Amino acid sequence: MIKNIPILFLTLLLFSCGKEKVDLIVYNSTTYTINDLFQKKEAFAVKDGKFVATGTDEEILDNYIALDTVNAQEKAIIPGLIDAHCHFYRMGLQQQKANLEGTKSYDAILDTLVAYQKEKNVSFITGRGWDQNDWEVKEFPTKEKLDALFPSTPVAITRIDGHALLVNQAALNLAGINKDTPVTGGEIITKNGVMTGVLIDAAMDFIKIPEPTRQESIDALLEAQKICFSYGLTTVDDAGLDKNTIDLIDDLQKKNQLKMRIYAMVSGDKQSQIDYYIKQGIYKTDRLNVRSFKVYGDGALGSRGAALREPYSDRENHFGALIYTPERYREIAKQIAASEFQMNTHAIGDSANTWMLKTYKEALKDQEDRRWRIEHAQIISSKDFRSFNNIIPSVQPTHATSDMYWAEERIGKERMRGAYAYRNLLNRYGKIALGTDFPVEKVNPFLTFYAARHRKDLEGFPEEGFQIGNALTRTQTLKGMTIWAAHANFEEQEKGTIEVGKFADFVILSQDLMSIDGNEIPNTKAIATYLNGENVYTIKEVVKKNEEEKEEKIIENEKTE
């Protein structure tokens, strides 16, 4: 019986075949390599965590042999997906808080918080995900009901975009602030001269939410990894991490507890962190890349914190605001420009984009290939598009389909011409990096693909697509989620395509994104996710099927014996 043949004899037998021994062979697939010719292959071989060959089934199976082979059953395979802008760690922490996503009213939020506190009984209630634009009355909530339900327990719940916070009086008392507390780069919202409990951008910093314990942070990272692997993500660009979290990530990766590849943008909100990393220099391993700073230019459009050149169309004489002074942005940009680090700035409003593009140009002085990024690049004045010839646009397509219901109310028809203009941005730089901004949007990258290509919601609205002239093609979209995102991270030589010498990160899909009907794109699933040639996720249905097939083969072998 084959199971009784000594391992040494089997090894010798393998070598005697004249085939090169590898760790993994995948065949019978439609593999999109995303190489320069956008070639498709049937099979590939993996050794020591990297691709060593691609070709036809015959070419690979005739020349290579492996103890681990995968028959892809003619499924589509793409490189491991890269989310070019997300909040990986924050999303993991969110799993430990009250989940307010999808709530359709303020009362629904209150019900969720009461149920959460009944189960958790915490000393400080936190949550995330509310969005007044999804409610029948599209106005910011006020804290009176929170005060009545939780008179002595502090409550702080974050809006879906992370740029507004609703707190109760207990939290305000703990912070020691009132309606007259001065704020730069944010706002304390009042109504009839009374604090509503809503704090915008910099004003949120007054609320001192308890820091997670080390174990809570570890749990958050591992839970986020589990979720991301299930969607085929193998690299995430975490937009804004402090030194302690980056050190924890590095420690867990070195222990092989955390396998996800992370492009860590250092939070630029503290001068001490900027000084530390510039002095230390770029830090790079196979799984962690620390070579950029995340800076906030302004707030978000949904909370009217985005900095606009002209007033908001739905709020008289309100322009939003830059988070820092113009002088401060110049200082940061000048310091980073003198180093090898990348500057990645959140800019939503047309004023913020204008100012940051101007600041970049002054600091870089026409330096080539510095790959500084504008994160979101959401509303662009017509004259500013040309400034992206040397600046990477890093955008999140589902923002367009989330905001399309109310964005024109905020900024008017004229400014909408330069809003969510992904094709125009691509045409200027030649590449575009795509992400989700999760947990602001859903983690699911196939929704990103759908929004970029078809610019519709999941109900198929609008039928013609939202500002469809700025939609991306399927090829452009897939590149934006793989090789162009890798380029934005200075990692295009090691990932983003299925080519010899690159990390063996790939995803087996339930259906072919490049050929299925567009309406079916959101239903796509990652059947299996591989990182370094290691299977880090397999969909439960497939696991069950594989186990059944193995059992059938065992029974057949026993019968023949």
Coordinates of C-alpha atoms in Angstrom, one line a residue:
M1 CA 0.0 0.0 0.0
I2 CA 1.3 3.5 -0.9
K3 CA 0.9 4.8 2.7
N4 CA 3.5 2.2 3.9
I5 CA 6.2 3.4 1.4
P6 CA 9.0 5.1 3.4
I7 CA 9.2 8.8 3.1
L8 CA 12.9 8.7 2.0
F9 CA 12.0 6.3 -0.8
L10 CA 9.2 8.6 -1.9
T11 CA 11.6 11.6 -1.9
L12 CA 14.1 9.7 -4.1
L13 CA 11.3 8.6 -6.4
L14 CA 10.2 12.3 -6.9
F15 CA 13.8 13.3 -7.8
S16 CA 14.2 10.4 -10.1
C17 CA 11.3 11.7 -12.3
G18 CA 13.6 14.4 -13.6
K19 CA 11.2 17.1 -12.5
E20 CA 12.0 20.0 -10.2
K21 CA 10.5 19.6 -6.8
V22 CA 8.5 22.6 -5.6
D23 CA 6.2 23.2 -2.6
L24 CA 3.0 23.9 -4.5
I25 CA 1.5 23.5 -7.9
V26 CA -1.8 25.1 -8.9
Y27 CA -3.3 24.0 -12.3
N28 CA -6.5 23.9 -14.3
S29 CA -7.1 27.6 -13.7
T30 CA -7.6 30.9 -15.4
T31 CA -4.8 32.9 -13.8
Y32 CA -4.7 36.6 -14.4
T33 CA -1.0 37.4 -14.0
I34 CA -1.5 41.2 -14.3
N35 CA 1.9 41.4 -15.9
D36 CA 2.7 44.0 -18.5
L37 CA 0.9 42.1 -21.2
F38 CA -2.0 41.2 -18.9
Q39 CA -1.4 37.6 -19.8
K40 CA -3.6 34.7 -18.6
K41 CA -2.0 31.3 -17.6
E42 CA -3.3 27.9 -16.7
A43 CA -0.9 26.9 -14.0
F44 CA 2.0 28.0 -11.8
A45 CA 4.5 26.6 -9.3
V46 CA 5.6 27.9 -5.9
K47 CA 8.7 27.3 -3.9
D48 CA 10.0 28.9 -0.7
G49 CA 7.0 31.3 -0.7
K50 CA 7.6 32.7 -4.2
F51 CA 6.3 32.0 -7.7
V52 CA 9.0 30.0 -9.7
A53 CA 7.1 29.3 -12.9
T54 CA 3.9 30.1 -14.8
G55 CA 2.6 28.5 -17.9
T56 CA 0.2 25.9 -19.4
D57 CA -1.0 22.9 -17.3
E58 CA 1.3 20.8 -19.5
E59 CA 4.3 23.0 -19.0
I60 CA 4.0 23.1 -15.3
L61 CA 3.0 19.5 -14.6
D62 CA 5.6 18.1 -17.0
N63 CA 8.5 20.0 -15.4
Y64 CA 7.6 20.3 -11.7
I65 CA 6.3 18.0 -9.0
A66 CA 5.0 18.8 -5.6
L67 CA 3.4 17.0 -2.7
D68 CA 0.8 19.8 -2.5
T69 CA -1.2 20.3 -5.7
V70 CA -4.4 22.3 -6.2
N71 CA -6.8 21.6 -9.0
A72 CA -8.4 25.0 -9.4
Q73 CA -11.4 23.5 -11.2
E74 CA -11.1 26.1 -14.0
K75 CA -11.7 29.0 -11.5
A76 CA -10.2 32.4 -11.9
I77 CA -7.1 33.3 -9.9
I78 CA -5.7 36.8 -9.3
P79 CA -2.8 38.2 -7.3
G80 CA -3.4 38.7 -3.6
L81 CA -5.5 41.9 -3.2
I82 CA -4.1 45.1 -1.7
D83 CA -6.3 47.6 0.1
A84 CA -4.4 50.8 -0.5
H85 CA -6.2 52.8 2.2
C86 CA -7.9 51.2 5.2
H87 CA -7.8 51.2 9.0
F88 CA -6.9 47.6 9.7
Y89 CA -6.2 47.9 13.4
R90 CA -9.2 50.2 14.0
M91 CA -11.5 47.7 12.3
G92 CA -10.2 45.0 14.6
L93 CA -10.9 47.2 17.7
Q94 CA -14.4 47.9 16.3
Q95 CA -15.2 44.2 16.7
Q96 CA -15.0 44.8 20.5
K97 CA -17.3 47.9 20.5
A98 CA -21.0 48.5 19.8
N99 CA -21.6 48.1 16.1
L100 CA -23.8 51.0 14.8
E101 CA -23.5 50.4 11.1
G102 CA -26.7 50.2 9.2
T103 CA -28.8 51.9 11.9
K104 CA -31.6 53.8 10.3
S105 CA -32.5 56.1 13.1
Y106 CA -31.2 57.6 16.3
D107 CA -33.6 55.5 18.3
A108 CA -32.1 52.4 16.7
I109 CA -28.7 53.5 17.9
L110 CA -30.0 54.0 21.4
D111 CA -31.5 50.5 21.4
T112 CA -28.2 49.0 20.2
L113 CA -26.3 50.8 23.0
V114 CA -28.7 49.7 25.7
A115 CA -28.4 46.1 24.5
Y116 CA -24.6 46.4 24.3
Q117 CA -24.2 47.7 27.8
K118 CA -26.6 45.1 29.2
E119 CA -24.3 42.4 27.8
K120 CA -20.9 44.1 28.4
N121 CA -21.4 46.4 31.4
V122 CA -18.4 48.5 30.6
S123 CA -17.3 51.7 32.4
F124 CA -17.0 53.7 29.2
I125 CA -19.4 52.9 26.3
T126 CA -17.9 53.2 22.8
G127 CA -19.2 52.4 19.4
R128 CA -18.9 53.3 15.7
G129 CA -20.9 53.4 12.5
W130 CA -23.8 55.9 12.8
D131 CA -24.6 58.1 9.8
Q132 CA -27.4 60.7 10.0
N133 CA -27.5 60.7 6.2
D134 CA -29.2 57.3 6.4
W135 CA -31.9 58.5 8.7
E136 CA -35.3 59.9 7.7
V137 CA -34.4 63.2 9.5
K138 CA -30.9 63.8 8.2
E139 CA -29.6 66.0 11.0
F140 CA -27.0 65.5 13.7
P141 CA -28.4 63.9 16.8
T142 CA -28.3 65.6 20.2
K143 CA -27.3 64.1 23.5
E144 CA -30.4 64.5 25.7
K145 CA -31.6 60.9 25.2
L146 CA -28.1 59.6 25.8
D147 CA -28.0 61.6 29.1
A148 CA -31.3 60.1 30.2
L149 CA -30.2 56.5 29.4
F150 CA -26.6 56.8 30.7
P151 CA -26.5 59.6 33.3
S152 CA -23.3 58.5 34.9
T153 CA -21.6 56.3 32.3
P154 CA -19.6 58.1 29.7
V155 CA -20.6 57.4 26.1
A156 CA -18.7 58.2 22.9
I157 CA -19.9 56.9 19.6
T158 CA -18.1 57.7 16.3
R159 CA -19.7 58.6 13.0
I160 CA -19.1 56.2 10.2
D161 CA -16.4 58.4 8.6
G162 CA -14.5 58.8 11.9
H163 CA -14.7 62.6 11.7
A164 CA -17.6 63.2 14.1
L165 CA -18.2 62.0 17.7
L166 CA -21.5 62.0 19.7
V167 CA -20.9 62.0 23.4
N168 CA -23.1 62.4 26.5
Q169 CA -22.7 64.8 29.3
A170 CA -20.8 62.3 31.5
A171 CA -18.1 62.2 28.8
L172 CA -18.1 66.0 28.5
N173 CA -17.7 66.3 32.2
L174 CA -14.8 63.8 32.2
A175 CA -13.1 65.8 29.4
G176 CA -13.7 69.2 31.2
I177 CA -14.9 71.0 28.1
N178 CA -17.9 73.3 27.4
K179 CA -19.3 75.2 24.4
D180 CA -16.7 78.0 24.8
T181 CA -13.7 75.7 24.8
P182 CA -11.5 76.9 21.9
V183 CA -10.9 74.5 19.0
T184 CA -8.5 74.7 16.1
G185 CA -9.2 72.4 13.1
G186 CA -12.6 71.2 14.3
E187 CA -15.9 72.3 15.9
I188 CA -18.1 71.9 19.0
I189 CA -21.6 71.8 17.6
T190 CA -24.2 73.8 19.5
K191 CA -27.9 74.4 19.1
N192 CA -29.6 77.5 20.5
G193 CA -26.4 78.1 22.5
V194 CA -26.3 74.6 24.1
M195 CA -23.8 71.8 23.4
T196 CA -25.4 69.0 21.3
G197 CA -22.8 66.5 22.2
V198 CA -21.5 66.4 18.6
L199 CA -17.8 67.1 18.2
I200 CA -16.1 67.5 14.8
D201 CA -12.5 66.5 13.9
A202 CA -10.0 68.1 16.3
A203 CA -12.7 68.7 19.0
M204 CA -12.9 64.9 19.3
D205 CA -9.5 64.8 20.8
F206 CA -10.8 66.3 24.0
I207 CA -12.6 63.0 24.8
K208 CA -10.2 60.6 26.4
I209 CA -11.5 57.2 25.6
P210 CA -9.6 54.5 27.5
E211 CA -6.8 52.9 25.6
P212 CA -7.1 49.2 24.8
T213 CA -5.0 46.7 26.8
R214 CA -2.2 44.9 25.0
Q215 CA -4.3 41.7 24.8
E216 CA -7.2 43.7 23.4
S217 CA -4.9 45.1 20.8
I218 CA -3.6 41.7 19.9
D219 CA -7.1 40.3 19.6
A220 CA -8.0 43.2 17.4
L221 CA -5.2 42.6 15.0
L222 CA -5.8 38.9 14.7
E223 CA -9.6 39.4 14.2
A224 CA -8.9 42.0 11.5
Q225 CA -6.5 39.6 9.8
K226 CA -9.1 36.8 9.8
I227 CA -11.7 39.1 8.2
C228 CA -9.4 40.4 5.6
F229 CA -8.1 37.0 4.6
S230 CA -11.7 35.8 4.0
Y231 CA -12.0 38.5 1.3
G232 CA -8.7 37.8 -0.5
L233 CA -6.7 40.6 1.0
T234 CA -3.1 39.8 1.5
T235 CA -1.7 43.4 2.0
V236 CA -3.4 46.3 3.8
D237 CA -2.2 49.9 3.9
D238 CA -3.2 51.0 7.5
A239 CA -3.6 54.8 7.3
G240 CA -2.4 56.2 10.6
L241 CA -0.7 54.0 13.2
D242 CA 1.2 55.1 16.3
K243 CA 4.6 53.7 17.3
N244 CA 3.3 51.3 20.0
T245 CA 0.9 49.7 17.5
I246 CA 3.6 49.4 14.8
D247 CA 5.9 47.8 17.3
L248 CA 3.2 45.3 18.4
I249 CA 2.5 44.4 14.7
D250 CA 6.2 43.8 14.2
D251 CA 6.5 41.6 17.3
L252 CA 3.5 39.5 16.3
Q253 CA 4.8 39.1 12.7
K254 CA 8.2 38.0 13.9
K255 CA 6.5 35.4 16.1
N256 CA 4.4 34.4 13.0
Q257 CA 1.2 35.0 14.9
L258 CA 0.3 37.9 12.5
K259 CA 0.8 36.9 8.9
M260 CA -0.9 39.8 7.0
R261 CA 1.4 42.1 5.1
I262 CA 1.0 45.7 6.4
Y263 CA 2.0 48.9 4.8
A264 CA 2.0 51.1 7.9
M265 CA 1.5 54.8 7.5
V266 CA 2.8 56.4 10.7
S267 CA 0.3 58.9 12.2
G268 CA 1.7 62.4 11.6
D269 CA -0.3 64.0 14.4
K270 CA 2.6 64.0 16.8
Q271 CA 5.9 65.7 16.0
S272 CA 7.7 63.2 18.2
Q273 CA 6.7 60.3 15.9
I274 CA 7.8 62.1 12.8
D275 CA 11.1 62.9 14.4
Y276 CA 11.6 59.3 15.6
Y277 CA 10.9 57.5 12.3
I278 CA 12.9 60.0 10.2
K279 CA 15.8 59.5 12.5
Q280 CA 15.5 55.7 12.4
G281 CA 14.9 55.5 8.6
I282 CA 12.7 53.2 6.6
Y283 CA 11.9 49.9 8.3
K284 CA 11.2 47.0 5.9
T285 CA 10.6 43.3 6.3
D286 CA 8.7 40.9 4.1
R287 CA 5.5 41.6 6.0
L288 CA 5.9 45.2 7.4
N289 CA 6.8 48.3 5.5
V290 CA 7.2 51.6 7.5
R291 CA 8.2 54.4 5.1
S292 CA 5.3 56.9 5.1
F293 CA 3.4 59.4 7.2
K294 CA -0.3 59.8 7.2
V295 CA -1.4 63.5 7.6
Y296 CA -4.9 64.9 7.9
G297 CA -5.6 67.8 5.6
D298 CA -9.3 68.3 6.6
G299 CA -12.4 66.4 7.8
A300 CA -15.1 64.6 5.9
L301 CA -17.9 65.7 3.6
G302 CA -20.6 63.9 5.5
S303 CA -19.9 65.8 8.7
R304 CA -19.2 69.0 6.8
G305 CA -15.7 69.1 8.0
A306 CA -14.1 68.9 4.5
A307 CA -12.4 72.2 3.7
L308 CA -14.1 73.9 0.7
R309 CA -13.1 76.9 -1.4
E310 CA -16.7 78.2 -1.3
P311 CA -19.4 77.7 1.4
Y312 CA -21.3 74.5 1.7
S313 CA -24.4 74.6 -0.4
D314 CA -26.5 73.4 2.5
R315 CA -25.0 75.4 5.3
E316 CA -24.7 79.2 5.0
N317 CA -21.2 80.7 5.4
H318 CA -19.7 77.3 6.4
F319 CA -16.4 76.2 4.7
G320 CA -15.2 73.3 6.8
A321 CA -11.6 73.6 8.0
L322 CA -8.0 72.5 7.6
I323 CA -6.9 70.4 10.5
Y324 CA -3.6 72.4 10.9
T325 CA -2.4 75.8 9.9
P326 CA -0.9 76.2 6.4
E327 CA 2.4 76.9 8.0
R328 CA 2.3 73.6 9.9
Y329 CA 1.7 71.7 6.6
R330 CA 4.7 73.4 5.1
E331 CA 6.8 72.4 8.1
I332 CA 5.7 68.7 7.9
A333 CA 6.2 68.5 4.2
K334 CA 9.6 70.2 4.3
Q335 CA 10.8 67.7 6.9
I336 CA 9.5 64.7 5.1
A337 CA 10.8 65.9 1.7
A338 CA 14.3 66.0 3.2
S339 CA 14.0 62.3 4.1
E340 CA 13.3 59.1 2.1
F341 CA 9.8 58.9 3.5
Q342 CA 6.5 59.3 1.7
M343 CA 3.8 61.8 2.7
N344 CA 0.2 60.6 2.4
T345 CA -2.4 63.3 3.1
H346 CA -6.1 62.9 3.7
A347 CA -7.8 65.6 1.5
I348 CA -11.5 65.6 0.8
G349 CA -12.6 69.2 0.0
D350 CA -11.4 71.2 -3.0
S351 CA -9.7 73.7 -0.7
A352 CA -7.8 71.0 1.1
N353 CA -6.7 69.4 -2.1
T354 CA -5.6 72.7 -3.6
W355 CA -3.5 73.5 -0.5
M356 CA -1.9 70.1 -0.2
L357 CA -1.0 69.9 -3.8
K358 CA 0.6 73.3 -3.6
T359 CA 2.4 72.3 -0.4
Y360 CA 3.7 69.1 -2.0
K361 CA 5.0 71.0 -5.1
E362 CA 6.9 73.5 -3.0
A363 CA 8.4 70.8 -0.7
L364 CA 9.4 68.4 -3.4
K365 CA 10.8 71.0 -5.9
D366 CA 10.1 68.7 -8.8
Q367 CA 11.8 65.6 -7.3
E368 CA 10.8 62.7 -9.4
D369 CA 9.2 59.4 -8.2
R370 CA 8.8 60.4 -4.6
R371 CA 5.3 58.8 -4.9
W372 CA 3.6 61.2 -2.4
R373 CA 0.0 60.4 -2.2
I374 CA -3.3 62.3 -1.8
E375 CA -5.7 60.0 0.1
H376 CA -9.3 60.3 -1.0
A377 CA -8.7 63.2 -3.6
Q378 CA -12.5 63.5 -3.4
I379 CA -13.4 67.0 -4.7
I380 CA -10.9 68.5 -7.1
S381 CA -11.0 72.0 -8.8
S382 CA -10.6 71.7 -12.5
K383 CA -7.2 73.4 -12.5
D384 CA -5.8 71.1 -9.9
F385 CA -6.1 67.8 -11.9
R386 CA -2.9 68.6 -13.7
S387 CA -1.0 68.7 -10.4
F388 CA -1.5 64.9 -10.1
N389 CA 1.1 64.3 -12.8
N390 CA 3.7 63.6 -10.0
I391 CA 1.3 62.8 -7.2
I392 CA -0.5 59.4 -6.7
P393 CA -4.3 59.6 -6.3
S394 CA -5.3 57.0 -3.7
V395 CA -9.1 56.7 -3.8
Q396 CA -11.9 54.5 -2.4
P397 CA -14.6 53.8 -5.1
T398 CA -17.4 52.9 -2.6
H399 CA -17.2 56.4 -1.2
A400 CA -18.7 57.6 -4.5
T401 CA -21.7 55.2 -4.3
S402 CA -22.2 55.8 -0.6
D403 CA -22.1 59.6 -1.0
M404 CA -24.0 59.9 -4.3
Y405 CA -27.4 60.3 -2.6
W406 CA -26.5 63.6 -0.8
A407 CA -23.2 64.9 -2.0
E408 CA -24.7 67.4 -4.5
E409 CA -26.7 68.9 -1.6
R410 CA -23.5 69.5 0.2
I411 CA -21.4 71.1 -2.7
G412 CA -23.8 71.9 -5.5
K413 CA -23.9 70.8 -9.2
E414 CA -20.8 72.7 -10.4
R415 CA -18.4 71.3 -7.9
M416 CA -19.7 67.8 -8.5
R417 CA -18.0 67.9 -11.9
G418 CA -14.6 67.4 -10.1
A419 CA -15.9 65.1 -7.4
Y420 CA -15.2 61.3 -7.3
A421 CA -13.4 61.8 -10.7
Y422 CA -11.4 58.6 -10.7
R423 CA -10.9 58.3 -14.5
N424 CA -9.7 61.9 -14.7
L425 CA -7.2 61.3 -11.9
L426 CA -6.0 58.1 -13.5
N427 CA -5.5 59.9 -16.8
R428 CA -3.2 62.5 -15.1
Y429 CA -0.9 60.1 -13.1
G430 CA -1.2 57.0 -15.2
K431 CA -2.0 54.8 -12.2
I432 CA -4.5 54.9 -9.4
A433 CA -4.4 53.1 -6.1
L434 CA -7.8 51.7 -4.8
G435 CA -8.9 50.9 -1.3
T436 CA -12.0 50.9 0.9
D437 CA -11.2 53.1 3.9
F438 CA -12.8 50.3 6.0
P439 CA -14.4 50.4 8.6
V440 CA -15.8 53.6 7.1
E441 CA -16.9 51.4 4.2
K442 CA -17.2 47.6 4.1
V443 CA -14.1 45.5 3.9
N444 CA -15.3 43.6 0.8
P445 CA -13.0 44.4 -2.1
F446 CA -15.5 43.0 -4.6
L447 CA -17.8 45.9 -3.7
T448 CA -14.8 48.2 -4.5
F449 CA -14.5 46.5 -7.9
Y450 CA -18.2 46.9 -8.6
A451 CA -18.3 50.6 -7.5
A452 CA -15.2 51.5 -9.6
R453 CA -16.5 49.8 -12.7
H454 CA -20.2 50.4 -12.6
R455 CA -20.7 53.1 -10.0
K456 CA -24.0 51.8 -8.7
D457 CA -25.4 50.7 -5.4
L458 CA -26.3 47.1 -4.7
E459 CA -29.9 47.7 -5.9
G460 CA -28.6 48.8 -9.3
F461 CA -29.1 52.5 -8.7
P462 CA -28.7 54.7 -10.7
E463 CA -29.3 52.6 -13.8
E464 CA -26.8 54.5 -15.9
G465 CA -24.2 54.7 -13.1
F466 CA -23.3 57.6 -11.0
Q467 CA -21.2 60.1 -13.1
I468 CA -20.4 57.1 -15.2
G469 CA -17.9 59.0 -17.3
N470 CA -15.4 58.6 -14.4
A471 CA -15.8 54.8 -14.1
L472 CA -12.8 52.6 -14.5
T473 CA -12.5 49.6 -16.8
R474 CA -12.2 46.2 -15.3
T475 CA -8.6 46.0 -16.2
Q476 CA -7.8 49.4 -14.6
T477 CA -9.8 48.4 -11.5
L478 CA -7.9 45.1 -11.0
K479 CA -4.6 46.9 -11.5
G480 CA -5.7 49.5 -9.0
M481 CA -6.2 46.7 -6.4
T482 CA -3.0 44.9 -7.2
I483 CA 0.1 46.2 -9.1
W484 CA -0.8 49.9 -9.0
A485 CA -1.5 49.7 -5.2
A486 CA 1.9 47.9 -4.9
H487 CA 3.5 50.8 -6.8
A488 CA 2.0 53.3 -4.4
N489 CA 3.8 51.4 -1.6
F490 CA 7.1 51.1 -3.5
E491 CA 6.5 47.3 -3.5
E492 CA 5.8 46.6 -7.2
Q493 CA 9.0 44.4 -7.5
E494 CA 7.8 42.0 -4.9
K495 CA 4.0 41.8 -5.2
G496 CA 1.0 42.8 -7.2
T497 CA 1.4 40.3 -10.1
I498 CA 1.8 36.6 -10.5
E499 CA 5.3 36.5 -11.9
V500 CA 8.5 34.6 -11.2
G501 CA 10.3 35.9 -8.2
K502 CA 7.4 37.6 -6.5
F503 CA 5.7 36.6 -3.3
A504 CA 3.2 33.8 -3.9
D505 CA 0.2 35.7 -2.7
F506 CA -3.0 34.8 -4.7
V507 CA -6.7 34.3 -4.5
I508 CA -9.0 31.7 -6.0
L509 CA -12.3 33.3 -6.9
S510 CA -15.8 31.9 -7.0
Q511 CA -16.4 33.6 -10.4
D512 CA -14.3 35.4 -13.0
L513 CA -14.4 39.2 -12.2
M514 CA -13.2 39.9 -15.7
S515 CA -16.0 38.2 -17.6
I516 CA -19.1 37.8 -15.5
D517 CA -22.1 40.0 -15.9
G518 CA -21.5 43.3 -14.0
N519 CA -24.5 42.8 -11.7
E520 CA -22.9 39.6 -10.4
I521 CA -19.6 41.2 -9.3
P522 CA -20.8 41.9 -5.7
N523 CA -21.6 38.2 -5.3
T524 CA -18.0 37.2 -5.9
K525 CA -16.3 35.4 -3.0
A526 CA -12.7 34.4 -2.2
I527 CA -12.8 30.6 -2.3
A528 CA -9.2 30.4 -1.0
T529 CA -6.5 32.9 -0.1
Y530 CA -2.8 32.1 -0.2
L531 CA 0.0 34.1 1.3
N532 CA 3.6 33.0 0.6
G533 CA 2.1 29.9 -1.0
E534 CA 0.4 29.1 2.3
N535 CA -3.3 28.6 2.5
V536 CA -4.5 31.1 5.1
Y537 CA -8.2 30.9 4.3
T538 CA -10.5 28.5 2.6
I539 CA -14.3 29.0 2.4
K540 CA -16.1 26.5 4.6
E541 CA -18.1 25.0 1.8
V542 CA -14.9 24.2 0.0
V543 CA -13.3 22.7 3.1
K544 CA -16.3 20.4 3.6
K545 CA -16.2 19.4 -0.1
N546 CA -12.4 18.7 0.0
E547 CA -12.9 16.6 3.1
E548 CA -15.6 14.6 1.5
E549 CA -13.5 14.0 -1.6
K550 CA -10.5 12.9 0.5
E551 CA -12.8 10.5 2.3
E552 CA -14.1 9.1 -1.0
K553 CA -10.6 8.5 -2.2
I554 CA -9.6 6.7 1.0
I555 CA -12.6 4.4 0.6
E556 CA -11.7 3.8 -3.1
N557 CA -8.1 3.0 -2.2
E558 CA -9.2 0.6 0.5
K559 CA -11.5 -1.2 -1.9
T560 CA -8.8 -1.6 -4.5
E561 CA -6.4 -2.9 -1.9

